[in-house]
C-alpha cells in the first residue's frame, strides 16, 4: 500500500483539481465570451453609431445641399441678399458637413460621392455659383439655366440619389445591423446556454465519476462487512487504488484477515480448551482414583510404618500407633510437642542436620537415624520426610514416615565385615595377579627384578630389601648399602646360598645397627627375612632378603612372600626361554642373511613369512621388511612387476606353491629395468612331520654367468665371422683360379691375396689362441731380467730397414731393468709400434719415449696419426675391436693385438692404456715395475719426476749400432739427460731443428743414403744448429776429405771405454758457451 | 647393360665377387658400406644387388629395411652372409631379400645364381 502513502488525499485533491479546473475553465470561457460579446456589441454599436453618424451627416449634407441649392435657386430668382448670405452660410455649413463626412469611414462609393461632392462643391463655389450669381445678377437666365442644366446639377442629383440610396442603404444597414445584433445576441444566448449545458454535463459527469468511485468501493465494503458480519467468505480483493478509499479497502482487508486469523486462533484455542477440559476431566477421574488408592495405601502405611505429621514449626500434629510402638512415645506425649523431643543419637546428628536443611528447602529426604526411645534404648530408624509446600513455596506441613531397621542394621554390619574380609582376600589375589601381569609382560630381567621389588615393597613394606637373580647377578635393592650387595654379587656368599638352598626360607633376628636405628635412642630388634627360589636341581635361582626394623614377620606374610617368589621364578624361567629362542632365531636370521642367495619362505597360505637380505637386494622391493608376512598376490606381483617374463614366472610360483607339487623345481628369469639381473630360482616344499608347512624359494644371481655365456656366444660368433671372411676369399680365389684360365698377372694377384689371407687367418688363430691361453692363466711366462731400452731398440731396429717411417727412441729412463718375458714384451712393442705406424700418416714418425716414474718405467709410443674418438678408446682393448673407421679398414690386423698386449702387460703387473685426440694423434703407453727398485735415488730427483720434464737436457745419438748407442745412452741417462736415438740423418737433422739438443753424438757410418758427414754439414750450415757441440763416435779415416771441411778436434783415443766418451761429452755440454765443437776419438796409432 | 651393385666391407671380397662376375655382360659397382650403398641406390637403378650381412655401422638387414618397398620388388637382392641359420634366412627373406648365399661361398655357385637371376630379368 505504498502508493497510498505517496498521495494520501487523492480523491479530494483529484476532485478539487477537477473542480478548480472546471471553474477556471468556465470563468475563462465566460470572461472571454463576455469580452467577445462585448466586443461584438461594441462593434455593432460603433458600427451603428457610425452608420448613424454617416446617415446624419449625409442627411445633413443632403439637407444642406438642398438648402443651398434651393437657396441658390431662390437667390437666382429673388436675388435677395439675405439669401446670398444665407447661401454662403449654407455653403459653409455644407463645407463643414462635407469635411465631416469625408472624415468618416467611407466606402469607396461614399468616397467617390464625397469627392464628387467636394469637386462639385468646389466647382460650385468657385465656378458655378459665381457664374450663376453673375448670370443671375446679370439677369442672364438663359445662361443661368444652361449653366444649371449643364450638368452641374447633375452632381446634385446624383448626390441626391446617392443620398437617398445611402439613406435607404443606411436604413437597411441599420436594420441589418440591428437584426445582426439581435441574431448575434441570440447566438450568444444559445452558445451560452449550450456552454452551460456542457459545463453542467461535465460537472455531472465528474460528479458521477466521483460518486462511482466512491460509491462502488463503499458498496463493496458494505457487502464485505455484511458478509464478514455473517461470518461468510469476504469477497473483497486488494485494489490498486492509492487514495483514501483504497487505503480503507486495504485496511479493511487487513482487518478481515486479522479477524479471520483471530477467529481461527480462537477456534483452535477453543478446541484446545475443550481438549484440556477433557483431559482435566480425565485427570480428575484419575485423581479420584488415585485418591482412593492413596487412601488405601495410607491405611496400609498406617498399619505398617510409623507416620507422623508435623506442622510448619515442626510440632507433631498427628502420630500413629506404629510410631508409638517404635519409639515408646505415646501420641499424647508427642502431640503438640516439637520433633526434637525424640532424641537423636550422636551418630546421626550430622544426618539430622542435613535432613533439616534439605527439608527446609522443600525436598523430600530419606535418612537412617539412630534414635532413642523413651526408655533410652537405641533403635535405627529409616525416616522419610515429605514437606508440603503451599502456593507461595513455603512449607506448611511435614509428613514423616519411618521404619524400624535396627535388625537390618545389625545384619548390614555383619555383611560389611565379611565383605571387608572378602575384599582383603581379593586384594591379595589382585596383587598376585598384578604382579603376574607386570612380570608376564617383562622380557627384560632387570625390569623384572625392579618391578618385583617395587611390588613386594608396596605390598608388604620392608625397611630394606634385596631381590636378586643369582646366576646373572641382576638385582634390585632398596635401602641396602652397596658393599652388602657386593657380598652376594661376588659369590663369596656361597655359604649363604647353600643355606638358602637348604632351608629355602629363614629369618634372622638381630639387634638393629646404628644406621638402622636412625634417630631412635632405644635399641630395637631387626628381623631379616631370607627366602629363595630354587630350580629342579636345587640351585638357587633367585633370592629375596628383606629387613624389618622392629617388626616381626607374620606367618601369613612369609607364606605370601614365598608364593610371590615362586611366581617370579616362573617368570624368570620364561624370560630365559624367550631369550634362548630369540638367540636361536637371530642366529638363524644371521645365517640366512649372510647367504648370497635370496631366500624366501612361503607358508601354506601362500603368504611370504620370511625373506632375507639377499632377496631384498635381488628383488629391490621396499615394502618387504623382515618379519612381515606378505600376502601371496602382493609378493608375486612385486617380483613379476620387474620381470620381463612375468606370466611364466607367476605360473612357476603358483605351481611350486600348489599342494600337488611335491618335488623341487626351478626356472630362470631376468629382473630389473635399468640393470638386468639374471636369476635362477629354485623351489622346494618344506615338510614337517609329514605335513606341508610351506615352500622355500632360493634365488641365485647368475648374472655374471649369464654375461659370460653371452660374451662367449658373442665371441664365438665374432670369431667365426672373422674366420669366415679370409676363408671365403681363400676358397673363392682358389676356385676362380681352378675354374678358368687366367692371365699370369691375375693369377699372381690372386695367389698373393690367397697367401695374404691365409696368413691373416693363421695370425688370427694364433693370436686368438694366445689370448685364450693368457686369459685362462695357462700361459707361462719366461721371466728374466732385461733392460727395457735394449728390447725397445731391438724392435726399433726392425723398422730401420724397409719402411719409410722413422721410429725413434727418446729415452730418459735412468732405470731400465725389468723382469719380463722378453718375447712377450717384444710382442707388445711390435704391436704398439706397428699400430702407430698403421694409424699415422705415410711419413709420420713414431716416437717411443721411456721414462721413470717412481719405481716404474713408462713407455709411450706416440704417433701423429688419425687419432681415435674418445668413445672408441674404451673398447679398443676388447677382442676384435678395431677402430671403426672406414679409412682404417684398409690397415688390416687381427683386432686382437691390443687385447693381447693388455693381457701381457697386466700379467707383468703393469698397466697399459691409450690416449688420443682425434685428428691429432695417439699415444699408447704402458708401464712396468722396475726390477727391485734400487737405492731410491734421493740425490737424483730427475727419476722421481714425471718423464716430461722440461728442464731435462736433450742429447741426440745418431747411431746405427744399437748396442753402442745403448751404452752411451746409459751413461748419459745416468747423468740425467734425455737421450733421443736416431738412425736416419735426415730425420735427425729435422729433429735437431725442432728440439734443442745440448749435444749430438754422430756415427759417421749410417746405413742410409746420408751419412754422418752429411748430417754434420747440415747441422753446421744451419744457424739454428751450428752451435750445438757434436761428438763423433766412430773412428775417422784420416784421409777423409771431410776432415778438412770442418775443424775437428780430436779428443779421445780409441779404444776408449764408452764412459770416457760420455765424460768428454758431458764436459763439452757443460761449457757455458757452446761453441759447436766437433770432437772425435782418434786412433791410438795416430798419437804419435 | 645390366647394372650390379656389390656391397661388402671387405675389399678382398668385393674383388672376389666382381672378378667372379666379370665375364657376365654387366656393369659392376662397388660399395664398401651400407651408407654408400643406399646413396648409390638412390642415384641409379640396378638390376641386382649383392649385399653382405655383417657390416659395421649399417648392417645388411638395416640396409634392407631402409629400402623402399617398390624398389625391393623390382630389384632382386642377394644376401651373402656368415649367418646361415634358418631364422636368419627367414628374417632376410621377409625383409626383402630374394636370394641367400652363405659364406664361405663358392664363386661358381654365385655366378650361376646371378646368371639365373639376370636371365629371369628380376622375377
Coordinates of N, CA, C and O in Angstrom, one line a residue, chain A residues 720-721 724-725 727-729 731-733 735-736 739-740 742 746 749-750 753 756-757 760 882 884 886 889-890, chain B residues 9-13 15-16 19-20 22-23 32-33 52 54 56-57 81-83 103-109:
Chain A
X720 N 83.9 -66.7 -35.5 CA 83.6 -67.4 -36.7 C 83.4 -66.5 -37.9 O 83.8 -66.8 -39.0
X721 N 82.9 -65.3 -37.6 CA 82.8 -64.4 -38.7 C 84.1 -63.9 -39.2 O 84.4 -63.9 -40.4
X724 N 85.6 -66.6 -41.1 CA 85.0 -66.9 -42.4 C 85.4 -66.0 -43.5 O 85.5 -66.4 -44.7
X725 N 85.7 -64.7 -43.2 CA 86.0 -63.8 -44.2 C 87.3 -64.2 -45.0 O 87.2 -64.3 -46.2
X727 N 88.6 -66.9 -45.0 CA 88.4 -68.3 -45.6 C 87.6 -68.2 -46.9 O 88.0 -68.8 -47.9
X728 N 86.6 -67.3 -46.9 CA 85.8 -67.1 -48.1 C 86.7 -66.7 -49.2 O 86.6 -67.2 -50.4
X729 N 87.6 -65.7 -48.9 CA 88.4 -65.2 -50.0 C 89.4 -66.3 -50.5 O 89.6 -66.5 -51.7
X731 N 89.0 -69.6 -50.4 CA 88.3 -70.6 -51.2 C 87.9 -70.0 -52.5 O 88.0 -70.6 -53.6
X732 N 87.4 -68.8 -52.4 CA 86.8 -68.1 -53.6 C 87.9 -68.0 -54.7 O 87.7 -68.4 -55.8
X733 N 89.0 -67.4 -54.2 CA 90.0 -67.1 -55.2 C 90.6 -68.5 -55.8 O 90.9 -68.6 -56.9
X735 N 89.0 -71.2 -56.1 CA 88.1 -71.7 -57.1 C 88.2 -71.0 -58.4 O 88.1 -71.6 -59.5
X736 N 88.3 -69.7 -58.3 CA 88.4 -68.9 -59.5 C 89.6 -69.4 -60.3 O 89.6 -69.6 -61.5
X739 N 88.9 -72.6 -61.9 CA 87.8 -72.7 -62.8 C 88.1 -72.3 -64.2 O 87.6 -72.9 -65.1
X740 N 89.0 -71.3 -64.4 CA 89.2 -70.9 -65.8 C 90.6 -70.4 -65.9 O 91.3 -70.0 -65.0
X742 N 93.5 -67.9 -66.5 CA 93.6 -66.5 -66.3 C 95.0 -66.0 -66.7 O 95.9 -66.7 -66.8
X746 N 97.0 -61.8 -63.3 CA 95.8 -62.0 -62.5 C 96.0 -63.2 -61.5 O 95.7 -63.1 -60.3
X749 N 98.2 -62.1 -58.7 CA 97.4 -61.3 -57.8 C 96.6 -62.2 -56.9 O 96.6 -62.0 -55.6
X750 N 95.9 -63.1 -57.5 CA 95.0 -64.0 -56.7 C 95.8 -64.8 -55.7 O 95.5 -64.9 -54.5
X753 N 96.9 -62.7 -52.9 CA 95.7 -62.5 -52.0 C 95.5 -63.7 -51.1 O 95.3 -63.6 -49.9
X756 N 98.1 -63.9 -48.5 CA 97.9 -62.9 -47.5 C 96.7 -63.3 -46.6 O 96.8 -63.2 -45.4
X757 N 95.7 -63.7 -47.2 CA 94.5 -64.1 -46.4 C 94.8 -65.3 -45.5 O 94.3 -65.4 -44.3
X760 N 96.7 -64.2 -42.7 CA 95.8 -63.4 -41.8 C 95.1 -64.4 -40.9 O 94.9 -64.2 -39.7
X882 N 88.1 -53.2 -33.6 CA 89.0 -52.3 -34.3 C 88.4 -50.9 -34.3 O 87.2 -50.8 -34.1
X884 N 86.5 -48.2 -35.6 CA 85.5 -48.4 -36.6 C 85.5 -47.2 -37.5 O 84.7 -46.3 -37.4
X886 N 86.2 -46.0 -41.6 CA 86.3 -46.6 -42.9 C 87.7 -46.5 -43.4 O 88.2 -47.4 -44.1
X889 N 89.9 -49.3 -42.1 CA 89.6 -50.7 -42.6 C 90.7 -51.2 -43.4 O 91.0 -52.4 -43.4
X890 N 91.4 -50.3 -44.1 CA 92.4 -50.8 -45.0 C 93.6 -51.4 -44.3 O 94.4 -52.1 -44.9
Chain B
X9 N 82.0 -55.0 -46.9 CA 83.0 -54.1 -46.3 C 84.4 -54.7 -46.5 O 85.4 -54.0 -46.3
X10 N 84.6 -55.9 -46.9 CA 85.9 -56.4 -47.2 C 86.3 -56.2 -48.6 O 85.6 -56.7 -49.5
X11 N 87.4 -55.5 -48.8 CA 87.9 -55.2 -50.1 C 88.1 -56.4 -50.9 O 87.8 -56.5 -52.1
X12 N 88.7 -57.4 -50.2 CA 89.1 -58.6 -50.9 C 87.8 -59.3 -51.5 O 87.8 -59.8 -52.6
X13 N 86.8 -59.3 -50.7 CA 85.6 -60.0 -51.1 C 84.9 -59.2 -52.3 O 84.4 -59.8 -53.2
X15 N 86.5 -57.6 -54.4 CA 87.3 -58.0 -55.6 C 86.9 -59.4 -56.1 O 86.8 -59.6 -57.3
X16 N 86.8 -60.3 -55.1 CA 86.4 -61.7 -55.5 C 85.1 -61.7 -56.2 O 85.0 -62.4 -57.3
X19 N 85.3 -60.0 -59.6 CA 86.1 -60.9 -60.6 C 85.3 -62.1 -61.0 O 85.3 -62.5 -62.2
X20 N 84.6 -62.6 -60.1 CA 83.7 -63.8 -60.4 C 82.8 -63.4 -61.5 O 82.5 -64.2 -62.4
X22 N 82.9 -60.9 -63.7 CA 83.3 -60.0 -64.7 C 83.0 -60.5 -66.1 O 82.9 -59.8 -67.0
X23 N 82.9 -61.8 -66.2 CA 82.6 -62.3 -67.6 C 81.2 -62.1 -68.0 O 80.9 -62.2 -69.2
X32 N 81.4 -50.0 -50.2 CA 82.1 -50.6 -49.1 C 81.3 -50.6 -47.8 O 81.7 -51.1 -46.8
X33 N 80.2 -49.8 -47.8 CA 79.3 -50.0 -46.6 C 77.9 -49.6 -46.9 O 77.6 -49.2 -48.0
X52 N 76.2 -57.9 -48.4 CA 76.7 -58.6 -47.3 C 75.9 -58.3 -46.0 O 75.4 -57.2 -45.9
X54 N 77.0 -58.8 -42.5 CA 77.7 -58.3 -41.4 C 78.6 -57.1 -41.9 O 79.6 -57.3 -42.5
X56 N 80.0 -53.0 -40.6 CA 80.0 -52.1 -39.5 C 79.0 -50.9 -39.8 O 78.6 -50.7 -40.9
X57 N 78.6 -50.3 -38.8 CA 77.6 -49.1 -38.9 C 76.2 -49.6 -39.3 O 75.3 -49.7 -38.6
X81 N 76.1 -64.0 -46.4 CA 76.4 -63.8 -45.0 C 77.0 -65.1 -44.3 O 76.7 -66.2 -44.8
X82 N 77.7 -64.8 -43.3 CA 78.2 -65.9 -42.5 C 77.1 -66.5 -41.6 O 77.1 -67.6 -41.2
X83 N 76.1 -65.7 -41.4 CA 74.9 -66.2 -40.6 C 74.0 -67.0 -41.4 O 73.4 -66.5 -42.4
X103 N 78.2 -67.6 -46.4 CA 79.6 -67.5 -46.6 C 80.2 -68.7 -45.8 O 79.7 -69.0 -44.7
X104 N 81.3 -69.3 -46.2 CA 82.0 -69.0 -47.4 C 81.3 -69.6 -48.6 O 80.7 -70.6 -48.5
X105 N 81.4 -68.9 -49.7 CA 80.6 -69.3 -50.8 C 81.5 -69.7 -52.0 O 82.7 -69.4 -52.0
X106 N 80.9 -70.5 -52.8 CA 81.7 -70.9 -54.0 C 81.4 -69.8 -55.1 O 80.2 -69.6 -55.4
X107 N 82.4 -69.3 -55.6 CA 82.2 -68.2 -56.6 C 81.4 -68.8 -57.8 O 80.6 -68.1 -58.4
X108 N 81.7 -70.0 -58.1 CA 81.0 -70.6 -59.3 C 79.5 -70.7 -59.0 O 78.7 -70.3 -59.9
X109 N 79.2 -71.1 -57.8 CA 77.8 -71.1 -57.4 C 77.2 -69.7 -57.5 O 76.1 -69.5 -58.0

